[in-house]
Short mmCIF file of C-alpha atoms in Angstrom, two decimals:
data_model
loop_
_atom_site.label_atom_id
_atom_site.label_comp_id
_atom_site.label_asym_id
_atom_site.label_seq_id
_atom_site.Cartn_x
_atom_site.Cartn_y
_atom_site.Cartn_z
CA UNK A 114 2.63 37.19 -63.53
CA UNK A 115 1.78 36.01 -59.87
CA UNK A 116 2.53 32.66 -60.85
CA UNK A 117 5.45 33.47 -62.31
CA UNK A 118 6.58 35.86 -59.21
CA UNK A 119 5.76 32.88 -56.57
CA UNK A 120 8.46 30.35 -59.00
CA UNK A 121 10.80 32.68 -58.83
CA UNK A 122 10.37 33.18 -55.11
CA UNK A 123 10.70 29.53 -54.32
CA UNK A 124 13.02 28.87 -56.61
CA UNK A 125 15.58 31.44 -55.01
CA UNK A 126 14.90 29.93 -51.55
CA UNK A 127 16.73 27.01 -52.97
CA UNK A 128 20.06 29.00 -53.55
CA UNK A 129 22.69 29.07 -50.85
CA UNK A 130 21.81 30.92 -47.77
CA UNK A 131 24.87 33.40 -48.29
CA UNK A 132 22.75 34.36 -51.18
CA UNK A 133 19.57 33.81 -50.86
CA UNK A 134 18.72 37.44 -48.38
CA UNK A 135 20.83 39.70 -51.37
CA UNK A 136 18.85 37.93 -53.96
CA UNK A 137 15.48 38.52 -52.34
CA UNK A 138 15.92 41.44 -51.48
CA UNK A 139 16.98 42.70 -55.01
CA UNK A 140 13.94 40.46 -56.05
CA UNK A 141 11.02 42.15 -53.49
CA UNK A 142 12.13 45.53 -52.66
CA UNK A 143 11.34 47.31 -55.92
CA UNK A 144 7.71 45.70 -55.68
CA UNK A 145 7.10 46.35 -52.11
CA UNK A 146 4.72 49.16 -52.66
CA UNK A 147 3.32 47.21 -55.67
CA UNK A 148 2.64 44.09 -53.79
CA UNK A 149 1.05 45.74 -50.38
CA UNK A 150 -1.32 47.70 -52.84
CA UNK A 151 -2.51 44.45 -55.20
CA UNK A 152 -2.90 42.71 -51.91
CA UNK A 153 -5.62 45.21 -51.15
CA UNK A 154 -6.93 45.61 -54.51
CA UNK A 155 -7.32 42.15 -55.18
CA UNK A 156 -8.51 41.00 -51.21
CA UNK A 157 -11.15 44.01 -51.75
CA UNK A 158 -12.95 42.78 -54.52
CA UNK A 159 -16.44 41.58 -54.42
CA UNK A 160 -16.39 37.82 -53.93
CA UNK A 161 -20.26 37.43 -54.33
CA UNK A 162 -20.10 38.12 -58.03
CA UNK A 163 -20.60 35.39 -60.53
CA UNK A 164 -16.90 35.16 -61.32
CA UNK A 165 -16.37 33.25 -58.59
CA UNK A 166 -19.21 30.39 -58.53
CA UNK A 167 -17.35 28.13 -59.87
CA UNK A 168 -13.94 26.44 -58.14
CA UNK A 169 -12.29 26.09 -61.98
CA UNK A 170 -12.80 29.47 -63.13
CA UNK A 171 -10.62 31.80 -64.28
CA UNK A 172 -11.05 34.06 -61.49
CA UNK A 173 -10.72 31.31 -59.20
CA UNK A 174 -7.60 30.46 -60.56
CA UNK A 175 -5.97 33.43 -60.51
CA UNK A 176 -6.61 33.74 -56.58
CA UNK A 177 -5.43 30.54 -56.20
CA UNK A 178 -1.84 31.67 -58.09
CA UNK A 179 -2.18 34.84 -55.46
CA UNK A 180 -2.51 32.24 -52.59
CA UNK A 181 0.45 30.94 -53.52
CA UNK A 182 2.64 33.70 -54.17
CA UNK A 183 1.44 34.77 -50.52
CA UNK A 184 2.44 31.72 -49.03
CA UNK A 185 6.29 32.23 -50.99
CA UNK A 186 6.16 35.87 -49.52
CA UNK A 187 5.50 34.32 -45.88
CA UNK A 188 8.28 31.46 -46.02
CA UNK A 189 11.00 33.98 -47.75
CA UNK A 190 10.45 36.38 -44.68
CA UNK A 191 12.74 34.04 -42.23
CA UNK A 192 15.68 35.46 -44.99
CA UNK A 193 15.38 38.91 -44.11
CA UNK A 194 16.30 40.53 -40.74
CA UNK A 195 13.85 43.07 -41.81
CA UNK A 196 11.00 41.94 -43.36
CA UNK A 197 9.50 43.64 -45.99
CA UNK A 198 6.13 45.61 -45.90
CA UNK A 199 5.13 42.57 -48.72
CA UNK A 200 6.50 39.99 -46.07
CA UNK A 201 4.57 41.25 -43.75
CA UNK A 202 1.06 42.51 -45.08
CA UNK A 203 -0.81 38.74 -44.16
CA UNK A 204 0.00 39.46 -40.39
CA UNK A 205 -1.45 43.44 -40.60
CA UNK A 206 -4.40 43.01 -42.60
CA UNK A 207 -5.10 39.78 -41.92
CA UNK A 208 -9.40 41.39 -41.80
CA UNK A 209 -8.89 41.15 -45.65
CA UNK A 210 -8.45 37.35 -45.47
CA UNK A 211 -10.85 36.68 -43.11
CA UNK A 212 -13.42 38.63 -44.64
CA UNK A 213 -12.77 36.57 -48.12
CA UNK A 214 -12.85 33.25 -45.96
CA UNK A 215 -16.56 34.31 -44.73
CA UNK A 216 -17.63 35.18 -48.62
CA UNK A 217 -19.78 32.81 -50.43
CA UNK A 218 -16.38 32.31 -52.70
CA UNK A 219 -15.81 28.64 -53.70
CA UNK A 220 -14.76 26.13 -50.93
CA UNK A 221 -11.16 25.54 -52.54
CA UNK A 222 -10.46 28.93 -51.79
CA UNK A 223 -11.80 29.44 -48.32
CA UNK A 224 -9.39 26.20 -47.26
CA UNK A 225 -6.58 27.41 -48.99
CA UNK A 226 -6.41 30.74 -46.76
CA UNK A 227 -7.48 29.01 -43.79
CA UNK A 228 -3.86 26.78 -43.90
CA UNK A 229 -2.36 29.74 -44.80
CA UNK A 230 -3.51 31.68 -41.75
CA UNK A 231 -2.55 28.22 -39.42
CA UNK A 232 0.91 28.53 -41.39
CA UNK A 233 1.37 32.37 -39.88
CA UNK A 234 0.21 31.49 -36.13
CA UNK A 235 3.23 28.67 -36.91
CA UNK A 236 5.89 31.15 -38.56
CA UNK A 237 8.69 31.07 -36.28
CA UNK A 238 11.60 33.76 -37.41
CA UNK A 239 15.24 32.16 -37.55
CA UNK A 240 16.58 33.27 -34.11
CA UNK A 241 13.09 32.38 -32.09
CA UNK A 242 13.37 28.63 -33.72
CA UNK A 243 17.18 28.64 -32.91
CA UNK A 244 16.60 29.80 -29.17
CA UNK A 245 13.85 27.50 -28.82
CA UNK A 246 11.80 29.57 -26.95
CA UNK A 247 7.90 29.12 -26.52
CA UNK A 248 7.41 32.77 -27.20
CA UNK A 249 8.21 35.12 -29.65
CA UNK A 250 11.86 36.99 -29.13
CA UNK A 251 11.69 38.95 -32.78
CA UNK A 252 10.22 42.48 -32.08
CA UNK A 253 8.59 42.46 -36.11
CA UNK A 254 6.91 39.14 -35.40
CA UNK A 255 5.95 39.90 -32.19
CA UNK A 256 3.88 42.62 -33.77
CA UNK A 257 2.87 41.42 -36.49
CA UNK A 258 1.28 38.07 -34.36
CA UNK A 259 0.12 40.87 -31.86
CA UNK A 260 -2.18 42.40 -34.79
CA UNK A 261 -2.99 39.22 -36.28
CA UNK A 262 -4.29 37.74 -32.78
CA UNK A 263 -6.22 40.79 -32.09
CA UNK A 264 -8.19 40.71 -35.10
CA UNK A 265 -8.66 36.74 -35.19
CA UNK A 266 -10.31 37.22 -31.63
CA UNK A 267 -12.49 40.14 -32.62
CA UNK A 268 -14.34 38.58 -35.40
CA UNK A 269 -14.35 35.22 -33.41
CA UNK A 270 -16.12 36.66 -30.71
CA UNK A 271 -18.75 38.39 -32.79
CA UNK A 272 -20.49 35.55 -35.26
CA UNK A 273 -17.24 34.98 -37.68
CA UNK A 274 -17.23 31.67 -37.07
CA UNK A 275 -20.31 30.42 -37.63
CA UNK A 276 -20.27 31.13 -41.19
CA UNK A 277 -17.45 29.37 -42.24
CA UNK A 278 -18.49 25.86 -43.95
CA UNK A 279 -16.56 22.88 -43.09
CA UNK A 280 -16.96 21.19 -46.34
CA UNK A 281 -17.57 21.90 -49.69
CA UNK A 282 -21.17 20.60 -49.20
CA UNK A 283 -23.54 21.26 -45.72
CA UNK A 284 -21.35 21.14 -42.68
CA UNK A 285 -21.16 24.31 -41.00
CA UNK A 286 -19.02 25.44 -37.62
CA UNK A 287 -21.28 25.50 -34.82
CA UNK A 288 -24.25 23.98 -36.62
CA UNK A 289 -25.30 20.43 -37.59
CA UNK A 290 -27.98 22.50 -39.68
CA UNK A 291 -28.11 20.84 -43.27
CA UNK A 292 -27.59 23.49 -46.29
CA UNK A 293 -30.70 24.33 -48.75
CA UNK A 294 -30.48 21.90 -51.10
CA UNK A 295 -28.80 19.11 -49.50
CA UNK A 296 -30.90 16.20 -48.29
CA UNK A 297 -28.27 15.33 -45.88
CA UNK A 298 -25.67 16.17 -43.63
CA UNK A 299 -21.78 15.80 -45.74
CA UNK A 300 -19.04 14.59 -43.27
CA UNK A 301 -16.93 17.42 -41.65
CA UNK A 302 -13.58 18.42 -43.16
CA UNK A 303 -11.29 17.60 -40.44
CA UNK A 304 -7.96 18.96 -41.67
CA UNK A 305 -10.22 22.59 -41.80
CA UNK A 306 -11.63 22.32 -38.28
CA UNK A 307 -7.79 21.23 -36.87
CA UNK A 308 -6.52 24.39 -38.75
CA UNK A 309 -9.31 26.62 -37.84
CA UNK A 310 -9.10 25.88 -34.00
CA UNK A 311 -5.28 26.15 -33.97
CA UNK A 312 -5.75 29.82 -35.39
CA UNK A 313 -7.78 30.45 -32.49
CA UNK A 314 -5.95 28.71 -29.63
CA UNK A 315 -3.01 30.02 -31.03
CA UNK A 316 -4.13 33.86 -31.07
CA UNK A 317 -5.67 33.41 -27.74
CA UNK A 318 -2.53 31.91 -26.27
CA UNK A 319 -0.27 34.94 -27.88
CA UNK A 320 -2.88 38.04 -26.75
CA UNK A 321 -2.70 36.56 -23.12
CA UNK A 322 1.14 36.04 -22.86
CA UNK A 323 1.12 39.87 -24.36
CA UNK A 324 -1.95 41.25 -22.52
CA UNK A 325 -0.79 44.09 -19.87
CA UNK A 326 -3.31 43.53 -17.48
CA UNK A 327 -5.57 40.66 -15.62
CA UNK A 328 -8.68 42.88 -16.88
CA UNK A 329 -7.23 42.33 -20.47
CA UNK A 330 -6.19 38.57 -20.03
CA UNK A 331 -10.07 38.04 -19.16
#
C-alpha cells in the first residue's frame, strides 16, 4: 500500500501542471487524517526490537517504502498553495525522525532520513524559488522550517549528535572511538556528514534570520 501510494504520487507529478494540484488534491485530501496518524504510529514504534537487525528485513523494508512515500509527500507540496497536514507533518514532528535516526535501527535507514531531512532544509515553495530570495517569503514554510530548526538545534545541543554513526561499521560523529567488535576504524561516510552538517547550518542560519531578539540570536 505505501509503495503503491508513493507511485501514484510521483507518477501524477508527471501530469501537466494545470492538473497536477486538482489531481493531488483529490488524491491526498481524503487520507490526510490517515496519513498524519500512520506517520505517528509507525515513527513511534520501538526500533530496538529484533525486527529491525537486519537491513533486508521485512520490517526494514517496509520503512524504507514509508521513506519514500514521505519523500513523494514532500516534493508534491510545491503543487498546493496550501499544503496539506500530510505535506507538512516531516517539518512539525520532525522529533519523530530524529529520534528513529538515533535508534540502533539498521544504517540504511538512518541515511535514508538523514537526506530526507537535508531535502526539507532545501524545500523551496514555488513563489520563494521564483523570487529568488535567500529567505523564506511563504508564511506555511516559514513555519514549518521555524519548527523544524527549533527542534534540530535542541537535540543538537544536548548529545544528539554524538550518537549518530557515520558508517555502517565504527565511525561515529564526534568520536574516532572504534565500535565493540571492530578491530579498526571504517572510513567515514562523507555524503552523511555533508548532509548532516547542512541540517545544522541550515537550521541555525533560519532560527537567527527569525530570532526576535540579540539574547535569542546568541
Amino acid at each position: 500500500c505505501l509503495w503503491t501510494l508513493a507511485a501514484i504520487l510521483k507518477e501524477t507529478l508527471k501530469d501537466a501542471p494545470v492538473a497536477r494540484a486538482g489531481a493531488l488534491k483529490k488524491l491526498l485530501a481524503p487520507l490526510d487524517a490517515v496519513l498524519e496518524g500512520f506517520y505517528s504510529a509507525i515513527l513511534l514504534h520501538h526500533f530496538d526490537s529484533h525486527h529491525y537487525t537486519s537491513p533486508y528485513s521485512e520490517a526494514t523494508n517496509n520503512l524504507i517504502s514509508f521513506i519514500d512515500l514521505l519523500e513523494a509527500l514532500l516534493v508534491s507540496r510545491i503543487e498546493l498553495e496550501l499544503p496539506l497536514r500530510c505535506q507538512r507533518i516531516l517539518f512539525l514532528k520532525v522529533s519523530y525522525v530524529l529520534n528513529v535516526i538515533s535508534s540502533s535501527i539498521p544504517y540504511v535507514i538512518k541515511k535514508k532520513f538523514i537526506l530526507l531531512l537535508k531535502k526539507c532544509v532545501l524545500y523551496k515553495s514555488r513563489e520563494d524559488a521564483k523570487s529568488g530570495s535567500l529567505f523564506l517569503q511563504t508564511p506555511s514554510l516559514c513555519e514549518d522550517m521555524l519548527a523544524l530548526s527549533n527542534v534540530v538545534l535542541q537535540v543538537v545541543s544536548l548529545t544528539w549528535l554524538n550518537q549518530i554513526p557515520l558508517s555502517g561499521k565504527s565511525s561515529y560523529f564526534g568520536s574516532s572511538e572504534t565500535a565493540p567488535g571492530h578491530e579498526s576504524q571504517g572510513a567515514s561516510d562523507q555524503t552523511v556528514l555533508r548532509a548532516l552538517s547542512l541540517v545544522v547550518l541550515k537550521a541555525l542560519e533560519f532560527k537567527i534570520h527569525n530570532s526576535a531578539t540579540e539574547a535569542e540570536i546568541k
